[in-house]
Amino acid sequence: MVMARINTTQNDIDLRSSCPVACTLDLIGDRWTLLVVRDIFKGKRRYNEFLESAEHFPTNILADRLKRLEAAAVIKKVLYSEHPPRYAYELTNKGLELGKVVEAMYHWGNKNILGKS
Amino acid sequence: MVMARINTTQNDIDLRSSCPVACTLDLIGDRWTLLVVRDIFKGKRRYNEFLESAEHFPTNILADRLKRLEAAAVIKKVLYSEHPPRYAYELTNKGLELGKVVEAMYHWGNKNILGKS
DNA sequence: GAAATGACTTGCATAATGAAAGTCAGCCTG
DNA sequence: CAGGCTGACTTTCATTATGCAAGTCATTTC
């Protein structure tokens, strides 16, 4: 597919169009990425905590998504132990604002798939 | 991966967990599905109209997503010509409620990828 | 010194994606 | 009524992504 480099804020994903929805999907349009964001909203911070989630991230996918989200400045690494060096993952402002998307999916899934509320 | 058949409303996708966010992603967690929904919100109704979108749906993907969305009762086919038989795609209530998700992505992408307002 | 922990990386088989071309039914035009 | 056109897909096939299992590696604790 022909990709374009559209004027974006600092990150370097290939965008299919200048539609905001398509741009967003180019970054988070897969089955795992938003689950990382959801987990951080739920208070998880460390690699092994993500792995404990019910959906069972494959380890390579988790590592990849953390890398991509960090590159896109949706999350950032924070050192929480010097020796050995260990990092926790936290949401940036950009990541916090994804809360709206996660919430919308939460409500939709609850009502339209799980049939609750 | 081990999939579960969780008590859902009428459709038959395999769900990874009972988390509403994960359930939603099991249905719309890819780079194309929500673009179909977006297009219908923008007034498009027919196969060829979707194909004209800037992101250039591959035809096989479009046909597949329309099928999946119909199976999930997010969209429905409506006959708009008897001879030859031709169908238009429209959103069901379930689909209309996805508007919240699309909107949230629209705002997020505009602000955080395109850098507009 | 041995085993454990946290955080990944690698290998590999299977599944999904995407580009291009093919199909097919029903008009339409000469 | 043969040939082309239109709308709506299907098929093929090369490339890429996913997902499971196993391996790595730097500490740290026993």
PDB file of C-alpha atoms (C1' of nucleotides) in Angstrom:
ATOM      1  CA  MET A   1       0.000   0.000   0.000  1.00  0.00           C
ATOM      2  CA  VAL A   2       1.111   3.524  -0.687  1.00  0.00           C
ATOM      3  CA  MET A   3       1.834   5.222   2.597  1.00  0.00           C
ATOM      4  CA  ALA A   4       2.209   8.902   3.216  1.00  0.00           C
ATOM      5  CA  ARG A   5       4.172  10.774   5.795  1.00  0.00           C
ATOM      6  CA  ILE A   6       1.606  13.313   6.889  1.00  0.00           C
ATOM      7  CA  ASN A   7       2.551  16.187   9.171  1.00  0.00           C
ATOM      8  CA  THR A   8       2.230  14.616  12.579  1.00  0.00           C
ATOM      9  CA  THR A   9       3.302  15.332  16.116  1.00  0.00           C
ATOM     10  CA  GLN A  10       6.738  13.744  16.634  1.00  0.00           C
ATOM     11  CA  ASN A  11       6.105  10.084  15.913  1.00  0.00           C
ATOM     12  CA  ASP A  12       6.956   8.049  12.871  1.00  0.00           C
ATOM     13  CA  ILE A  13       4.205   5.635  11.999  1.00  0.00           C
ATOM     14  CA  ASP A  14       3.100   5.394   8.399  1.00  0.00           C
ATOM     15  CA  LEU A  15      -0.321   6.878   7.926  1.00  0.00           C
ATOM     16  CA  ARG A  16      -2.780   5.754   5.283  1.00  0.00           C
ATOM     17  CA  SER A  17      -4.623   9.034   5.071  1.00  0.00           C
ATOM     18  CA  SER A  18      -5.127  12.288   6.895  1.00  0.00           C
ATOM     19  CA  CYS A  19      -8.363  11.089   8.467  1.00  0.00           C
ATOM     20  CA  PRO A  20      -8.006  11.272  12.259  1.00  0.00           C
ATOM     21  CA  VAL A  21      -9.826   7.974  12.674  1.00  0.00           C
ATOM     22  CA  ALA A  22      -7.567   6.189  10.203  1.00  0.00           C
ATOM     23  CA  CYS A  23      -4.483   7.758  11.818  1.00  0.00           C
ATOM     24  CA  THR A  24      -5.565   6.535  15.212  1.00  0.00           C
ATOM     25  CA  LEU A  25      -6.184   3.068  13.837  1.00  0.00           C
ATOM     26  CA  ASP A  26      -2.732   3.063  12.263  1.00  0.00           C
ATOM     27  CA  LEU A  27      -1.376   3.292  15.799  1.00  0.00           C
ATOM     28  CA  ILE A  28      -3.835   1.364  17.959  1.00  0.00           C
ATOM     29  CA  GLY A  29      -5.754  -0.654  15.377  1.00  0.00           C
ATOM     30  CA  ASP A  30      -5.027  -4.164  16.547  1.00  0.00           C
ATOM     31  CA  ARG A  31      -6.245  -6.569  19.193  1.00  0.00           C
ATOM     32  CA  TRP A  32      -3.517  -5.938  21.795  1.00  0.00           C
ATOM     33  CA  THR A  33      -2.344  -2.348  21.891  1.00  0.00           C
ATOM     34  CA  LEU A  34      -5.326  -0.878  23.722  1.00  0.00           C
ATOM     35  CA  LEU A  35      -5.230  -3.703  26.248  1.00  0.00           C
ATOM     36  CA  VAL A  36      -1.856  -2.397  27.421  1.00  0.00           C
ATOM     37  CA  VAL A  37      -3.387   1.049  27.824  1.00  0.00           C
ATOM     38  CA  ARG A  38      -6.367  -0.451  29.644  1.00  0.00           C
ATOM     39  CA  ASP A  39      -4.017  -2.325  31.988  1.00  0.00           C
ATOM     40  CA  ILE A  40      -2.118   0.811  32.893  1.00  0.00           C
ATOM     41  CA  PHE A  41      -5.430   2.526  33.622  1.00  0.00           C
ATOM     42  CA  LYS A  42      -6.202  -0.402  35.892  1.00  0.00           C
ATOM     43  CA  GLY A  43      -2.995   0.274  37.835  1.00  0.00           C
ATOM     44  CA  LYS A  44      -0.591  -2.162  36.206  1.00  0.00           C
ATOM     45  CA  ARG A  45       2.903  -0.853  35.639  1.00  0.00           C
ATOM     46  CA  ARG A  46       5.307  -3.713  35.046  1.00  0.00           C
ATOM     47  CA  TYR A  47       5.921  -6.242  32.292  1.00  0.00           C
ATOM     48  CA  ASN A  48       4.987  -9.198  34.453  1.00  0.00           C
ATOM     49  CA  GLU A  49       1.820  -7.530  35.620  1.00  0.00           C
ATOM     50  CA  PHE A  50       0.663  -7.174  32.025  1.00  0.00           C
ATOM     51  CA  LEU A  51       1.432 -10.831  31.432  1.00  0.00           C
ATOM     52  CA  GLU A  52      -0.985 -11.775  34.213  1.00  0.00           C
ATOM     53  CA  SER A  53      -3.970 -10.279  32.386  1.00  0.00           C
ATOM     54  CA  ALA A  54      -6.771 -12.623  31.441  1.00  0.00           C
ATOM     55  CA  GLU A  55      -6.126 -12.281  27.706  1.00  0.00           C
ATOM     56  CA  HIS A  56      -2.574 -13.701  28.047  1.00  0.00           C
ATOM     57  CA  PHE A  57      -0.303 -11.472  25.990  1.00  0.00           C
ATOM     58  CA  PRO A  58       2.250 -13.470  24.008  1.00  0.00           C
ATOM     59  CA  THR A  59       5.561 -12.140  25.363  1.00  0.00           C
ATOM     60  CA  ASN A  60       6.882 -11.034  21.992  1.00  0.00           C
ATOM     61  CA  ILE A  61       3.698  -9.132  21.225  1.00  0.00           C
ATOM     62  CA  LEU A  62       3.746  -7.420  24.598  1.00  0.00           C
ATOM     63  CA  ALA A  63       7.375  -6.346  24.173  1.00  0.00           C
ATOM     64  CA  ASP A  64       6.618  -5.085  20.690  1.00  0.00           C
ATOM     65  CA  ARG A  65       3.541  -3.104  21.717  1.00  0.00           C
ATOM     66  CA  LEU A  66       5.337  -1.506  24.653  1.00  0.00           C
ATOM     67  CA  LYS A  67       8.080  -0.450  22.255  1.00  0.00           C
ATOM     68  CA  ARG A  68       5.625   0.988  19.743  1.00  0.00           C
ATOM     69  CA  LEU A  69       3.597   2.812  22.360  1.00  0.00           C
ATOM     70  CA  GLU A  70       6.737   4.308  23.810  1.00  0.00           C
ATOM     71  CA  ALA A  71       7.928   5.374  20.348  1.00  0.00           C
ATOM     72  CA  ALA A  72       4.560   7.050  19.826  1.00  0.00           C
ATOM     73  CA  ALA A  73       4.861   8.763  23.235  1.00  0.00           C
ATOM     74  CA  VAL A  74       1.668   7.190  24.509  1.00  0.00           C
ATOM     75  CA  ILE A  75       3.565   5.596  27.387  1.00  0.00           C
ATOM     76  CA  LYS A  76       6.951   6.319  28.968  1.00  0.00           C
ATOM     77  CA  LYS A  77       9.406   4.223  30.955  1.00  0.00           C
ATOM     78  CA  VAL A  78      10.187   5.233  34.510  1.00  0.00           C
ATOM     79  CA  LEU A  79      13.137   3.739  36.413  1.00  0.00           C
ATOM     80  CA  TYR A  80      11.939   2.223  39.665  1.00  0.00           C
ATOM     81  CA  SER A  81      15.040   0.247  40.661  1.00  0.00           C
ATOM     82  CA  GLU A  82      18.720   1.067  40.094  1.00  0.00           C
ATOM     83  CA  HIS A  83      20.223  -2.354  40.758  1.00  0.00           C
ATOM     84  CA  PRO A  84      19.083  -4.204  38.808  1.00  0.00           C
ATOM     85  CA  PRO A  85      17.760  -1.515  36.471  1.00  0.00           C
ATOM     86  CA  ARG A  86      14.004  -1.952  36.224  1.00  0.00           C
ATOM     87  CA  TYR A  87      11.424   0.172  34.500  1.00  0.00           C
ATOM     88  CA  ALA A  88       7.749   0.799  35.070  1.00  0.00           C
ATOM     89  CA  TYR A  89       5.453   1.919  32.276  1.00  0.00           C
ATOM     90  CA  GLU A  90       3.256   4.955  32.685  1.00  0.00           C
ATOM     91  CA  LEU A  91       0.859   6.867  30.489  1.00  0.00           C
ATOM     92  CA  THR A  92       1.866  10.222  29.083  1.00  0.00           C
ATOM     93  CA  ASN A  93      -0.782  12.916  28.560  1.00  0.00           C
ATOM     94  CA  LYS A  94      -1.302  11.495  25.117  1.00  0.00           C
ATOM     95  CA  GLY A  95      -1.906   8.114  26.700  1.00  0.00           C
ATOM     96  CA  LEU A  96      -4.217   9.482  29.352  1.00  0.00           C
ATOM     97  CA  GLU A  97      -6.337  11.030  26.631  1.00  0.00           C
ATOM     98  CA  LEU A  98      -6.827   7.591  25.103  1.00  0.00           C
ATOM     99  CA  GLY A  99      -8.976   6.973  28.161  1.00  0.00           C
ATOM    100  CA  LYS A 100     -11.928   8.335  26.194  1.00  0.00           C
ATOM    101  CA  VAL A 101     -11.467   5.675  23.539  1.00  0.00           C
ATOM    102  CA  VAL A 102     -11.044   2.882  26.072  1.00  0.00           C
ATOM    103  CA  GLU A 103     -14.121   4.054  27.973  1.00  0.00           C
ATOM    104  CA  ALA A 104     -16.208   4.207  24.823  1.00  0.00           C
ATOM    105  CA  MET A 105     -15.186   0.639  23.981  1.00  0.00           C
ATOM    106  CA  TYR A 106     -15.873  -0.456  27.547  1.00  0.00           C
ATOM    107  CA  HIS A 107     -19.415   0.846  27.435  1.00  0.00           C
ATOM    108  CA  TRP A 108     -20.064  -0.465  23.955  1.00  0.00           C
ATOM    109  CA  GLY A 109     -18.745  -3.933  24.740  1.00  0.00           C
ATOM    110  CA  ASN A 110     -20.664  -4.115  27.970  1.00  0.00           C
ATOM    111  CA  LYS A 111     -23.928  -3.219  26.321  1.00  0.00           C
ATOM    112  CA  ASN A 112     -23.573  -4.750  22.891  1.00  0.00           C
ATOM    113  CA  ILE A 113     -21.503  -7.856  23.395  1.00  0.00           C
ATOM    114  CA  LEU A 114     -21.897  -8.821  27.028  1.00  0.00           C
ATOM    115  CA  GLY A 115     -25.460  -7.522  27.164  1.00  0.00           C
ATOM    116  CA  LYS A 116     -25.025  -5.750  30.492  1.00  0.00           C
ATOM    117  CA  SER A 117     -26.540  -2.467  31.641  1.00  0.00           C
TER     118      SER A 117
ATOM    119  CA  MET B   1      -4.781 -19.305  22.199  1.00  0.00           C
ATOM    120  CA  VAL B   2      -7.510 -20.680  24.392  1.00  0.00           C
ATOM    121  CA  MET B   3     -10.754 -19.008  23.478  1.00  0.00           C
ATOM    122  CA  ALA B   4     -13.933 -18.965  25.472  1.00  0.00           C
ATOM    123  CA  ARG B   5     -17.527 -18.703  24.385  1.00  0.00           C
ATOM    124  CA  ILE B   6     -18.751 -16.135  26.858  1.00  0.00           C
ATOM    125  CA  ASN B   7     -22.460 -15.363  27.150  1.00  0.00           C
ATOM    126  CA  THR B   8     -22.912 -12.742  24.480  1.00  0.00           C
ATOM    127  CA  THR B   9     -25.735 -11.124  22.613  1.00  0.00           C
ATOM    128  CA  GLN B  10     -26.432 -13.215  19.489  1.00  0.00           C
ATOM    129  CA  ASN B  11     -23.115 -13.138  17.671  1.00  0.00           C
ATOM    130  CA  ASP B  12     -20.461 -15.782  17.444  1.00  0.00           C
ATOM    131  CA  ILE B  13     -16.990 -14.302  17.649  1.00  0.00           C
ATOM    132  CA  ASP B  14     -14.469 -15.952  19.920  1.00  0.00           C
ATOM    133  CA  LEU B  15     -13.758 -13.821  22.945  1.00  0.00           C
ATOM    134  CA  ARG B  16     -10.458 -13.804  24.801  1.00  0.00           C
ATOM    135  CA  SER B  17     -11.914 -12.726  28.114  1.00  0.00           C
ATOM    136  CA  SER B  18     -14.997 -11.188  29.652  1.00  0.00           C
ATOM    137  CA  CYS B  19     -13.474  -7.713  29.666  1.00  0.00           C
ATOM    138  CA  PRO B  20     -15.727  -5.402  27.648  1.00  0.00           C
ATOM    139  CA  VAL B  21     -12.710  -3.675  26.113  1.00  0.00           C
ATOM    140  CA  ALA B  22     -11.157  -6.962  25.005  1.00  0.00           C
ATOM    141  CA  CYS B  23     -14.525  -8.157  23.672  1.00  0.00           C
ATOM    142  CA  THR B  24     -14.902  -5.010  21.633  1.00  0.00           C
ATOM    143  CA  LEU B  25     -11.377  -5.394  20.279  1.00  0.00           C
ATOM    144  CA  ASP B  26     -12.140  -8.993  19.318  1.00  0.00           C
ATOM    145  CA  LEU B  27     -14.735  -7.559  16.952  1.00  0.00           C
ATOM    146  CA  ILE B  28     -13.338  -4.239  15.778  1.00  0.00           C
ATOM    147  CA  GLY B  29      -9.657  -4.547  16.740  1.00  0.00           C
ATOM    148  CA  ASP B  30      -8.023  -4.148  13.367  1.00  0.00           C
ATOM    149  CA  ARG B  31      -7.103  -1.368  10.957  1.00  0.00           C
ATOM    150  CA  TRP B  32     -10.134  -1.605   8.647  1.00  0.00           C
ATOM    151  CA  THR B  33     -13.338  -2.495  10.446  1.00  0.00           C
ATOM    152  CA  LEU B  34     -13.989   0.889  12.035  1.00  0.00           C
ATOM    153  CA  LEU B  35     -13.264   2.631   8.740  1.00  0.00           C
ATOM    154  CA  VAL B  36     -16.332   0.936   7.296  1.00  0.00           C
ATOM    155  CA  VAL B  37     -18.355   2.226  10.217  1.00  0.00           C
ATOM    156  CA  ARG B  38     -16.850   5.683   9.772  1.00  0.00           C
ATOM    157  CA  ASP B  39     -17.746   5.648   6.072  1.00  0.00           C
ATOM    158  CA  ILE B  40     -21.361   4.776   6.775  1.00  0.00           C
ATOM    159  CA  PHE B  41     -21.484   7.640   9.271  1.00  0.00           C
ATOM    160  CA  LYS B  42     -20.174   9.838   6.485  1.00  0.00           C
ATOM    161  CA  GLY B  43     -23.098   8.806   4.299  1.00  0.00           C
ATOM    162  CA  LYS B  44     -21.578   6.021   2.229  1.00  0.00           C
ATOM    163  CA  ARG B  45     -23.806   3.046   1.634  1.00  0.00           C
ATOM    164  CA  ARG B  46     -22.504   0.963  -1.247  1.00  0.00           C
ATOM    165  CA  TYR B  47     -19.524  -1.292  -1.854  1.00  0.00           C
ATOM    166  CA  ASN B  48     -18.073   0.955  -4.538  1.00  0.00           C
ATOM    167  CA  GLU B  49     -18.449   4.004  -2.357  1.00  0.00           C
ATOM    168  CA  PHE B  50     -16.359   2.378   0.350  1.00  0.00           C
ATOM    169  CA  LEU B  51     -13.714   1.524  -2.242  1.00  0.00           C
ATOM    170  CA  GLU B  52     -13.373   5.215  -3.073  1.00  0.00           C
ATOM    171  CA  SER B  53     -12.180   6.086   0.429  1.00  0.00           C
ATOM    172  CA  ALA B  54      -8.703   7.553   0.753  1.00  0.00           C
ATOM    173  CA  GLU B  55      -7.343   4.513   2.597  1.00  0.00           C
ATOM    174  CA  HIS B  56      -8.067   2.212  -0.358  1.00  0.00           C
ATOM    175  CA  PHE B  57      -9.663  -0.917   1.047  1.00  0.00           C
ATOM    176  CA  PRO B  58      -8.352  -4.071  -0.600  1.00  0.00           C
ATOM    177  CA  THR B  59     -11.507  -5.599  -2.092  1.00  0.00           C
ATOM    178  CA  ASN B  60     -11.169  -8.898  -0.292  1.00  0.00           C
ATOM    179  CA  ILE B  61     -10.755  -7.159   3.062  1.00  0.00           C
ATOM    180  CA  LEU B  62     -13.763  -4.953   2.459  1.00  0.00           C
ATOM    181  CA  ALA B  63     -15.948  -7.908   1.519  1.00  0.00           C
ATOM    182  CA  ASP B  64     -14.742  -9.783   4.601  1.00  0.00           C
ATOM    183  CA  ARG B  65     -15.355  -6.892   6.981  1.00  0.00           C
ATOM    184  CA  LEU B  66     -18.816  -6.243   5.632  1.00  0.00           C
ATOM    185  CA  LYS B  67     -19.593  -9.910   6.179  1.00  0.00           C
ATOM    186  CA  ARG B  68     -18.245  -9.878   9.733  1.00  0.00           C
ATOM    187  CA  LEU B  69     -20.004  -6.664  10.654  1.00  0.00           C
ATOM    188  CA  GLU B  70     -23.254  -8.003   9.307  1.00  0.00           C
ATOM    189  CA  ALA B  71     -22.805 -11.266  11.210  1.00  0.00           C
ATOM    190  CA  ALA B  72     -22.235  -9.218  14.356  1.00  0.00           C
ATOM    191  CA  ALA B  73     -25.363  -7.178  13.609  1.00  0.00           C
ATOM    192  CA  VAL B  74     -23.441  -3.920  13.528  1.00  0.00           C
ATOM    193  CA  ILE B  75     -24.610  -3.288   9.972  1.00  0.00           C
ATOM    194  CA  LYS B  76     -27.466  -4.682   7.885  1.00  0.00           C
ATOM    195  CA  LYS B  77     -28.083  -5.044   4.166  1.00  0.00           C
ATOM    196  CA  VAL B  78     -30.978  -3.190   2.623  1.00  0.00           C
ATOM    197  CA  LEU B  79     -32.220  -3.932  -0.895  1.00  0.00           C
ATOM    198  CA  TYR B  80     -32.205  -0.761  -2.954  1.00  0.00           C
ATOM    199  CA  SER B  81     -32.756  -2.219  -6.409  1.00  0.00           C
ATOM    200  CA  GLU B  82     -34.802  -5.251  -7.473  1.00  0.00           C
ATOM    201  CA  HIS B  83     -33.386  -5.763 -10.973  1.00  0.00           C
ATOM    202  CA  PRO B  84     -30.537  -6.266 -10.673  1.00  0.00           C
ATOM    203  CA  PRO B  85     -30.654  -7.048  -6.953  1.00  0.00           C
ATOM    204  CA  ARG B  86     -28.415  -4.529  -5.182  1.00  0.00           C
ATOM    205  CA  TYR B  87     -27.863  -3.945  -1.511  1.00  0.00           C
ATOM    206  CA  ALA B  88     -26.928  -0.908   0.552  1.00  0.00           C
ATOM    207  CA  TYR B  89     -25.286  -1.204   3.948  1.00  0.00           C
ATOM    208  CA  GLU B  90     -26.697   0.603   6.950  1.00  0.00           C
ATOM    209  CA  LEU B  91     -25.886   0.768  10.624  1.00  0.00           C
ATOM    210  CA  THR B  92     -28.071  -1.018  13.128  1.00  0.00           C
ATOM    211  CA  ASN B  93     -28.577   0.465  16.593  1.00  0.00           C
ATOM    212  CA  LYS B  94     -25.527  -1.474  17.691  1.00  0.00           C
ATOM    213  CA  GLY B  95     -23.600   0.165  14.883  1.00  0.00           C
ATOM    214  CA  LEU B  96     -24.918   3.629  15.612  1.00  0.00           C
ATOM    215  CA  GLU B  97     -23.694   3.263  19.177  1.00  0.00           C
ATOM    216  CA  LEU B  98     -20.177   2.680  17.859  1.00  0.00           C
ATOM    217  CA  GLY B  99     -20.318   6.356  16.965  1.00  0.00           C
ATOM    218  CA  LYS B 100     -18.978   7.097  20.434  1.00  0.00           C
ATOM    219  CA  VAL B 101     -15.876   5.033  19.752  1.00  0.00           C
ATOM    220  CA  VAL B 102     -15.334   6.541  16.318  1.00  0.00           C
ATOM    221  CA  GLU B 103     -15.771  10.044  17.717  1.00  0.00           C
ATOM    222  CA  ALA B 104     -13.323   9.419  20.522  1.00  0.00           C
ATOM    223  CA  MET B 105     -10.761   8.201  17.989  1.00  0.00           C
ATOM    224  CA  TYR B 106     -11.487  11.166  15.754  1.00  0.00           C
ATOM    225  CA  HIS B 107     -10.778  13.631  18.531  1.00  0.00           C
ATOM    226  CA  TRP B 108      -7.723  11.763  19.760  1.00  0.00           C
ATOM    227  CA  GLY B 109      -6.207  11.448  16.313  1.00  0.00           C
ATOM    228  CA  ASN B 110      -6.867  15.056  15.496  1.00  0.00           C
ATOM    229  CA  LYS B 111      -5.187  16.281  18.630  1.00  0.00           C
ATOM    230  CA  ASN B 112      -2.479  13.731  19.180  1.00  0.00           C
ATOM    231  CA  ILE B 113      -1.399  12.651  15.726  1.00  0.00           C
ATOM    232  CA  LEU B 114      -2.393  15.458  13.378  1.00  0.00           C
ATOM    233  CA  GLY B 115      -1.745  18.094  16.033  1.00  0.00           C
ATOM    234  CA  LYS B 116      -4.967  19.987  15.395  1.00  0.00           C
ATOM    235  CA  SER B 117      -6.926  21.631  18.190  1.00  0.00           C
TER     236      SER B 117
ATOM    237  C1'  DG C   1      27.391 -21.795  43.933  1.00  0.00           C
ATOM    238  C1'  DA C   2      22.473 -22.894  42.605  1.00  0.00           C
ATOM    239  C1'  DA C   3      18.135 -21.467  41.803  1.00  0.00           C
ATOM    240  C1'  DA C   4      14.958 -17.709  41.145  1.00  0.00           C
ATOM    241  C1'  DT C   5      13.207 -13.296  39.188  1.00  0.00           C
ATOM    242  C1'  DG C   6      12.222  -9.820  35.801  1.00  0.00           C
ATOM    243  C1'  DA C   7      12.254  -8.644  31.299  1.00  0.00           C
ATOM    244  C1'  DC C   8      12.792  -9.749  27.271  1.00  0.00           C
ATOM    245  C1'  DT C   9      14.495 -12.251  22.410  1.00  0.00           C
ATOM    246  C1'  DT C  10      14.495 -16.026  19.027  1.00  0.00           C
ATOM    247  C1'  DG C  11      12.602 -19.665  16.200  1.00  0.00           C
ATOM    248  C1'  DC C  12       9.145 -21.383  13.789  1.00  0.00           C
ATOM    249  C1'  DA C  13       4.469 -22.813  12.270  1.00  0.00           C
ATOM    250  C1'  DT C  14       0.100 -20.878  11.247  1.00  0.00           C
ATOM    251  C1'  DA C  15      -3.031 -17.105  10.052  1.00  0.00           C
ATOM    252  C1'  DA C  16      -4.026 -12.541   8.200  1.00  0.00           C
ATOM    253  C1'  DT C  17      -3.051  -8.927   4.953  1.00  0.00           C
ATOM    254  C1'  DG C  18      -2.745  -6.790   0.517  1.00  0.00           C
ATOM    255  C1'  DA C  19      -2.105  -6.333  -4.582  1.00  0.00           C
ATOM    256  C1'  DA C  20      -3.755  -7.885  -8.702  1.00  0.00           C
ATOM    257  C1'  DA C  21      -6.504 -10.445 -11.507  1.00  0.00           C
ATOM    258  C1'  DG C  22     -10.577 -13.183 -12.326  1.00  0.00           C
ATOM    259  C1'  DT C  23     -15.676 -14.112 -11.988  1.00  0.00           C
ATOM    260  C1'  DC C  24     -20.496 -13.442 -12.682  1.00  0.00           C
ATOM    261  C1'  DA C  25     -25.164 -11.729 -13.181  1.00  0.00           C
ATOM    262  C1'  DG C  26     -27.717  -8.435 -15.142  1.00  0.00           C
ATOM    263  C1'  DC C  27     -28.290  -4.379 -18.013  1.00  0.00           C
ATOM    264  C1'  DC C  28     -27.216  -1.346 -22.274  1.00  0.00           C
ATOM    265  C1'  DT C  29     -25.832  -0.190 -26.967  1.00  0.00           C
ATOM    266  C1'  DG C  30     -25.421  -0.947 -31.748  1.00  0.00           C
TER     267       DG C  30
ATOM    268  C1'  DC D   1     -28.134 -10.622 -29.927  1.00  0.00           C
ATOM    269  C1'  DA D   2     -22.928 -10.113 -29.490  1.00  0.00           C
ATOM    270  C1'  DG D   3     -19.955  -7.308 -27.004  1.00  0.00           C
ATOM    271  C1'  DG D   4     -19.017  -4.183 -23.494  1.00  0.00           C
ATOM    272  C1'  DC D   5     -20.080  -2.173 -18.955  1.00  0.00           C
ATOM    273  C1'  DT D   6     -21.217  -2.003 -13.947  1.00  0.00           C
ATOM    274  C1'  DG D   7     -21.560  -3.512  -9.309  1.00  0.00           C
ATOM    275  C1'  DA D   8     -20.094  -6.633  -6.201  1.00  0.00           C
ATOM    276  C1'  DC D   9     -17.496  -9.616  -5.051  1.00  0.00           C
ATOM    277  C1'  DT D  10     -13.693 -14.255  -5.124  1.00  0.00           C
ATOM    278  C1'  DT D  11      -9.412 -16.241  -5.944  1.00  0.00           C
ATOM    279  C1'  DT D  12      -4.483 -16.463  -6.018  1.00  0.00           C
ATOM    280  C1'  DC D  13      -0.334 -15.801  -4.036  1.00  0.00           C
ATOM    281  C1'  DA D  14       3.544 -13.352  -1.928  1.00  0.00           C
ATOM    282  C1'  DT D  15       4.472 -10.888   2.226  1.00  0.00           C
ATOM    283  C1'  DT D  16       3.773  -9.789   7.001  1.00  0.00           C
ATOM    284  C1'  DA D  17       1.929 -10.540  11.626  1.00  0.00           C
ATOM    285  C1'  DT D  18       0.521 -13.564  15.244  1.00  0.00           C
ATOM    286  C1'  DG D  19       1.153 -16.827  18.822  1.00  0.00           C
ATOM    287  C1'  DC D  20       3.355 -20.577  21.292  1.00  0.00           C
ATOM    288  C1'  DA D  21       7.452 -22.410  23.260  1.00  0.00           C
ATOM    289  C1'  DA D  22      11.942 -22.070  24.497  1.00  0.00           C
ATOM    290  C1'  DG D  23      16.170 -19.559  25.257  1.00  0.00           C
ATOM    291  C1'  DT D  24      18.893 -15.532  27.177  1.00  0.00           C
ATOM    292  C1'  DC D  25      20.867 -12.568  30.582  1.00  0.00           C
ATOM    293  C1'  DA D  26      21.831  -9.669  34.434  1.00  0.00           C
ATOM    294  C1'  DT D  27      21.278  -9.521  38.940  1.00  0.00           C
ATOM    295  C1'  DT D  28      19.656 -11.354  43.695  1.00  0.00           C
ATOM    296  C1'  DT D  29      18.485 -14.324  47.088  1.00  0.00           C
ATOM    297  C1'  DC D  30      19.199 -18.780  49.431  1.00  0.00           C
TER     298       DC D  30
END
